């Protein structure tokens, strides 16, 4: 199972590294013009990596990953909802700068996280990388949540205009789902979940840095 988890982390590392490198090279080459085309150039690989990340929930459920289920579940579902439901369904949103910002934050965090995970599978704990992995996410995760919230707010006029995902049942059922209202309610869930996840990130940082210092002293 350790080899399987290593290969999984390696696949995710390669995918997110490609996206991150591609974004940087495109920005250095084309400047601000590249920002509006971010989704079209890397969207397929981004969707693939995020779909693959659903396996992490399964890893926790079957016991091969010792991470806490609820925080990881919330983080993965946040990305799935924003990427597939909000951004992928509205072409007008795909060209917004906030999509580039969101992808940059996600991939920066994931390149570091999967690098740390791969080394940890081999029993290698590099203290600066451990510190970076468990410290950088604390300020960057709230920024990513703000970017998700902004992407949802930007998408609302398009969901209202096109009626995407809104459902109105015919007679005799007098029931309808107006999807912009669902997204507005989800915004509350998103920011409430952020507080819970930040608390979990801080506790993880304390525990892992303490363990890392002990291992570093022993070596």
mmCIF file of C-alpha atoms in Angstrom:
data_model
loop_
_atom_site.group_PDB
_atom_site.id
_atom_site.type_symbol
_atom_site.label_atom_id
_atom_site.label_comp_id
_atom_site.label_asym_id
_atom_site.label_seq_id
_atom_site.Cartn_x
_atom_site.Cartn_y
_atom_site.Cartn_z
ATOM 1 C CA UNK A 1 0.000 0.000 0.000
ATOM 2 C CA UNK A 2 2.901 2.354 0.679
ATOM 3 C CA UNK A 3 4.097 1.896 -2.918
ATOM 4 C CA UNK A 4 0.571 2.560 -4.211
ATOM 5 C CA UNK A 5 0.330 5.773 -2.168
ATOM 6 C CA UNK A 6 3.764 6.840 -3.412
ATOM 7 C CA UNK A 7 2.672 6.313 -7.038
ATOM 8 C CA UNK A 8 -0.552 8.218 -6.377
ATOM 9 C CA UNK A 9 1.378 11.149 -4.890
ATOM 10 C CA UNK A 10 3.822 10.992 -7.811
ATOM 11 C CA UNK A 11 0.972 11.211 -10.353
ATOM 12 C CA UNK A 12 -0.546 14.167 -8.545
ATOM 13 C CA UNK A 13 2.855 15.844 -8.228
ATOM 14 C CA UNK A 14 3.497 15.472 -11.967
ATOM 15 C CA UNK A 15 0.051 16.828 -12.840
ATOM 16 C CA UNK A 16 0.200 19.844 -10.548
ATOM 17 C CA UNK A 17 3.846 20.558 -11.433
ATOM 18 C CA UNK A 18 2.922 20.611 -15.119
ATOM 19 C CA UNK A 19 0.035 23.001 -14.444
ATOM 20 C CA UNK A 20 2.115 25.273 -12.197
ATOM 21 C CA UNK A 21 5.048 25.384 -14.639
ATOM 22 C CA UNK A 22 2.722 25.948 -17.587
ATOM 23 C CA UNK A 23 1.049 28.893 -15.837
ATOM 24 C CA UNK A 24 4.369 30.541 -14.999
ATOM 25 C CA UNK A 25 5.844 30.068 -18.497
ATOM 26 C CA UNK A 26 2.673 31.355 -20.171
ATOM 27 C CA UNK A 27 2.618 34.415 -17.912
ATOM 28 C CA UNK A 28 6.308 35.152 -18.589
ATOM 29 C CA UNK A 29 5.735 34.738 -22.333
ATOM 30 C CA UNK A 30 2.346 36.400 -22.898
ATOM 31 C CA UNK A 31 1.934 38.530 -19.768
ATOM 32 C CA UNK A 32 -1.584 39.464 -18.665
ATOM 33 C CA UNK A 33 -3.064 38.072 -21.879
ATOM 34 C CA UNK A 34 -2.334 34.553 -20.609
ATOM 35 C CA UNK A 35 -4.529 35.016 -17.520
ATOM 36 C CA UNK A 36 -7.805 35.046 -19.426
ATOM 37 C CA UNK A 37 -6.869 31.832 -21.264
ATOM 38 C CA UNK A 38 -5.775 29.873 -18.180
ATOM 39 C CA UNK A 39 -8.771 27.549 -18.002
ATOM 40 C CA UNK A 40 -8.661 26.651 -21.682
ATOM 41 C CA UNK A 41 -4.945 25.841 -21.596
ATOM 42 C CA UNK A 42 -4.761 23.797 -18.395
ATOM 43 C CA UNK A 43 -8.399 23.097 -17.489
ATOM 44 C CA UNK A 44 -8.397 19.469 -18.653
ATOM 45 C CA UNK A 45 -5.382 18.479 -16.547
ATOM 46 C CA UNK A 46 -6.766 20.467 -13.601
ATOM 47 C CA UNK A 47 -10.083 18.636 -13.781
ATOM 48 C CA UNK A 48 -8.259 15.314 -14.027
ATOM 49 C CA UNK A 49 -6.142 16.020 -10.939
ATOM 50 C CA UNK A 50 -9.157 17.124 -8.912
ATOM 51 C CA UNK A 51 -11.176 14.057 -9.897
ATOM 52 C CA UNK A 52 -8.221 11.880 -8.926
ATOM 53 C CA UNK A 53 -8.085 13.584 -5.518
ATOM 54 C CA UNK A 54 -11.451 11.979 -4.652
ATOM 55 C CA UNK A 55 -9.422 8.803 -4.089
ATOM 56 C CA UNK A 56 -7.936 10.472 -1.003
ATOM 57 C CA UNK A 57 -11.313 10.196 0.715
ATOM 58 C CA UNK A 58 -11.324 6.479 -0.073
ATOM 59 C CA UNK A 59 -7.762 6.154 1.253
ATOM 60 C CA UNK A 60 -8.885 7.562 4.596
ATOM 61 C CA UNK A 61 -12.043 5.426 4.728
ATOM 62 C CA UNK A 62 -10.167 2.149 4.198
ATOM 63 C CA UNK A 63 -7.439 3.165 6.660
ATOM 64 C CA UNK A 64 -4.349 3.454 4.450
ATOM 65 C CA UNK A 65 -4.171 7.222 5.024
ATOM 66 C CA UNK A 66 -4.205 8.464 8.612
ATOM 67 C CA UNK A 67 -5.456 11.972 7.787
ATOM 68 C CA UNK A 68 -8.692 13.210 9.340
ATOM 69 C CA UNK A 69 -11.691 12.520 7.118
ATOM 70 C CA UNK A 70 -13.893 15.604 7.582
ATOM 71 C CA UNK A 71 -11.278 18.328 6.868
ATOM 72 C CA UNK A 72 -10.016 16.476 3.797
ATOM 73 C CA UNK A 73 -13.555 15.795 2.605
ATOM 74 C CA UNK A 74 -14.456 19.489 2.908
ATOM 75 C CA UNK A 75 -11.331 20.634 1.046
ATOM 76 C CA UNK A 76 -11.865 18.201 -1.825
ATOM 77 C CA UNK A 77 -15.602 18.881 -2.196
ATOM 78 C CA UNK A 78 -14.962 22.652 -2.162
ATOM 79 C CA UNK A 79 -12.686 22.306 -5.167
ATOM 80 C CA UNK A 80 -14.980 19.878 -6.986
ATOM 81 C CA UNK A 81 -18.003 22.168 -6.561
ATOM 82 C CA UNK A 82 -16.200 25.358 -7.591
ATOM 83 C CA UNK A 83 -14.306 23.776 -10.492
ATOM 84 C CA UNK A 84 -16.994 21.566 -12.028
ATOM 85 C CA UNK A 85 -20.258 23.209 -10.975
ATOM 86 C CA UNK A 86 -19.304 26.905 -11.056
ATOM 87 C CA UNK A 87 -16.371 27.383 -13.444
ATOM 88 C CA UNK A 88 -16.745 24.496 -15.884
ATOM 89 C CA UNK A 89 -20.464 25.109 -16.440
ATOM 90 C CA UNK A 90 -20.154 28.835 -17.213
ATOM 91 C CA UNK A 91 -17.886 29.719 -20.120
ATOM 92 C CA UNK A 92 -18.107 33.397 -19.246
ATOM 93 C CA UNK A 93 -16.513 32.724 -15.841
ATOM 94 C CA UNK A 94 -13.648 30.690 -17.298
ATOM 95 C CA UNK A 95 -11.939 33.797 -18.677
ATOM 96 C CA UNK A 96 -11.996 35.735 -15.405
ATOM 97 C CA UNK A 97 -8.720 36.532 -13.648
ATOM 98 C CA UNK A 98 -9.983 34.941 -10.443
ATOM 99 C CA UNK A 99 -9.749 31.510 -12.100
ATOM 100 C CA UNK A 100 -6.025 32.049 -12.678
ATOM 101 C CA UNK A 101 -5.539 33.169 -9.074
ATOM 102 C CA UNK A 102 -7.448 30.154 -7.788
ATOM 103 C CA UNK A 103 -5.484 27.689 -9.919
ATOM 104 C CA UNK A 104 -2.200 29.288 -8.877
ATOM 105 C CA UNK A 105 -3.012 28.922 -5.161
ATOM 106 C CA UNK A 106 -4.262 25.339 -5.539
ATOM 107 C CA UNK A 107 -1.231 24.183 -7.478
ATOM 108 C CA UNK A 108 1.314 25.967 -5.306
ATOM 109 C CA UNK A 109 -0.102 24.210 -2.245
ATOM 110 C CA UNK A 110 -0.382 20.837 -3.983
ATOM 111 C CA UNK A 111 3.124 20.802 -5.464
ATOM 112 C CA UNK A 112 4.523 21.287 -1.962
ATOM 113 C CA UNK A 113 2.085 18.840 -0.340
ATOM 114 C CA UNK A 114 2.666 15.979 -2.756
ATOM 115 C CA UNK A 115 6.435 16.515 -2.632
ATOM 116 C CA UNK A 116 6.279 16.214 1.148
ATOM 117 C CA UNK A 117 4.015 13.151 0.917
ATOM 118 C CA UNK A 118 6.333 11.331 -1.515
ATOM 119 C CA UNK A 119 9.369 11.858 0.691
ATOM 120 C CA UNK A 120 7.390 10.860 3.783
ATOM 121 C CA UNK A 121 6.410 7.552 2.101
ATOM 122 C CA UNK A 122 10.136 6.827 1.828
ATOM 123 C CA UNK A 123 10.782 7.797 5.440
ATOM 124 C CA UNK A 124 12.509 11.053 4.504
ATOM 125 C CA UNK A 125 11.557 14.085 6.592
ATOM 126 C CA UNK A 126 13.268 17.274 5.479
ATOM 127 C CA UNK A 127 12.542 19.829 8.195
ATOM 128 C CA UNK A 128 12.386 22.961 5.957
ATOM 129 C CA UNK A 129 9.974 21.158 3.610
ATOM 130 C CA UNK A 130 7.904 19.973 6.579
ATOM 131 C CA UNK A 131 7.720 23.531 7.866
ATOM 132 C CA UNK A 132 6.775 24.858 4.420
ATOM 133 C CA UNK A 133 4.105 22.195 3.886
ATOM 134 C CA UNK A 134 2.351 22.768 7.196
ATOM 135 C CA UNK A 135 2.910 26.537 7.457
ATOM 136 C CA UNK A 136 2.254 27.904 3.969
ATOM 137 C CA UNK A 137 -1.236 26.404 3.827
ATOM 138 C CA UNK A 138 -2.382 28.435 6.853
ATOM 139 C CA UNK A 139 -2.278 31.837 5.078
ATOM 140 C CA UNK A 140 -2.873 30.502 1.548
ATOM 141 C CA UNK A 141 -5.933 28.375 2.293
ATOM 142 C CA UNK A 142 -8.051 31.378 3.438
ATOM 143 C CA UNK A 143 -6.919 33.230 0.309
ATOM 144 C CA UNK A 144 -8.091 30.310 -1.827
ATOM 145 C CA UNK A 145 -11.453 30.340 -0.017
ATOM 146 C CA UNK A 146 -11.801 34.066 -0.757
ATOM 147 C CA UNK A 147 -11.000 33.327 -4.411
ATOM 148 C CA UNK A 148 -13.619 30.543 -4.451
ATOM 149 C CA UNK A 149 -16.172 32.883 -2.915
ATOM 150 C CA UNK A 150 -15.356 35.589 -5.447
ATOM 151 C CA UNK A 151 -15.651 33.086 -8.323
ATOM 152 C CA UNK A 152 -19.096 32.079 -7.044
ATOM 153 C CA UNK A 153 -20.186 35.732 -6.766
ATOM 154 C CA UNK A 154 -18.946 36.432 -10.308
ATOM 155 C CA UNK A 155 -20.876 33.426 -11.608
ATOM 156 C CA UNK A 156 -24.219 34.366 -10.018
ATOM 157 C CA UNK A 157 -25.401 36.745 -12.806
ATOM 158 C CA UNK A 158 -24.756 34.028 -15.398
ATOM 159 C CA UNK A 159 -26.640 31.380 -13.420
ATOM 160 C CA UNK A 160 -29.493 33.861 -13.076
ATOM 161 C CA UNK A 161 -29.512 34.703 -16.805
ATOM 162 C CA UNK A 162 -29.139 31.190 -18.208
ATOM 163 C CA UNK A 163 -31.017 29.291 -15.502
ATOM 164 C CA UNK A 164 -28.282 26.654 -15.310
ATOM 165 C CA UNK A 165 -29.136 23.908 -12.784
ATOM 166 C CA UNK A 166 -32.335 25.722 -11.764
ATOM 167 C CA UNK A 167 -35.266 23.307 -11.710
ATOM 168 C CA UNK A 168 -39.001 24.014 -11.840
ATOM 169 C CA UNK A 169 -41.213 20.950 -11.529
ATOM 170 C CA UNK A 170 -44.460 20.888 -13.527
ATOM 171 C CA UNK A 171 -47.981 20.703 -12.067
ATOM 172 C CA UNK A 172 -49.065 19.164 -9.684
ATOM 173 C CA UNK A 173 -45.680 19.706 -8.023
ATOM 174 C CA UNK A 174 -45.256 23.302 -6.886
ATOM 175 C CA UNK A 175 -41.579 22.989 -6.162
ATOM 176 C CA UNK A 176 -38.604 24.693 -7.748
ATOM 177 C CA UNK A 177 -34.867 25.029 -7.118
ATOM 178 C CA UNK A 178 -33.354 28.395 -7.982
ATOM 179 C CA UNK A 179 -29.658 27.579 -8.207
ATOM 180 C CA UNK A 180 -28.276 31.080 -7.423
ATOM 181 C CA UNK A 181 -29.947 30.758 -3.996
ATOM 182 C CA UNK A 182 -28.215 27.400 -3.530
ATOM 183 C CA UNK A 183 -24.853 29.005 -4.316
ATOM 184 C CA UNK A 184 -25.518 31.862 -1.899
ATOM 185 C CA UNK A 185 -26.273 29.361 0.865
ATOM 186 C CA UNK A 186 -23.156 27.421 -0.078
ATOM 187 C CA UNK A 187 -21.092 30.576 0.448
ATOM 188 C CA UNK A 188 -22.076 30.460 4.134
ATOM 189 C CA UNK A 189 -21.052 26.800 4.328
ATOM 190 C CA UNK A 190 -17.780 27.595 2.567
ATOM 191 C CA UNK A 191 -16.719 30.261 5.042
ATOM 192 C CA UNK A 192 -17.955 28.293 8.064
ATOM 193 C CA UNK A 193 -15.940 25.298 6.869
ATOM 194 C CA UNK A 194 -12.903 27.536 6.429
ATOM 195 C CA UNK A 195 -12.787 28.254 10.178
ATOM 196 C CA UNK A 196 -12.937 24.541 10.980
ATOM 197 C CA UNK A 197 -10.250 23.639 8.436
ATOM 198 C CA UNK A 198 -7.890 26.402 9.597
ATOM 199 C CA UNK A 199 -8.125 25.063 13.150
ATOM 200 C CA UNK A 200 -7.269 21.613 11.821
ATOM 201 C CA UNK A 201 -4.327 22.975 9.787
ATOM 202 C CA UNK A 202 -2.909 24.712 12.860
ATOM 203 C CA UNK A 203 -3.193 21.553 14.980
ATOM 204 C CA UNK A 204 -1.570 19.480 12.200
ATOM 205 C CA UNK A 205 1.258 21.991 11.953
ATOM 206 C CA UNK A 206 1.936 21.825 15.695
ATOM 207 C CA UNK A 207 1.915 18.021 15.754
ATOM 208 C CA UNK A 208 4.071 17.475 12.660
ATOM 209 C CA UNK A 209 6.648 20.135 13.464
ATOM 210 C CA UNK A 210 7.050 18.698 16.953
ATOM 211 C CA UNK A 211 7.489 15.210 15.471
ATOM 212 C CA UNK A 212 9.870 16.561 12.832
ATOM 213 C CA UNK A 213 12.058 18.236 15.454
ATOM 214 C CA UNK A 214 12.254 15.000 17.450
ATOM 215 C CA UNK A 215 13.269 12.985 14.356
ATOM 216 C CA UNK A 216 15.805 15.647 13.384
ATOM 217 C CA UNK A 217 17.428 15.512 16.836
ATOM 218 C CA UNK A 218 17.613 11.700 16.738
ATOM 219 C CA UNK A 219 19.277 11.733 13.340
#
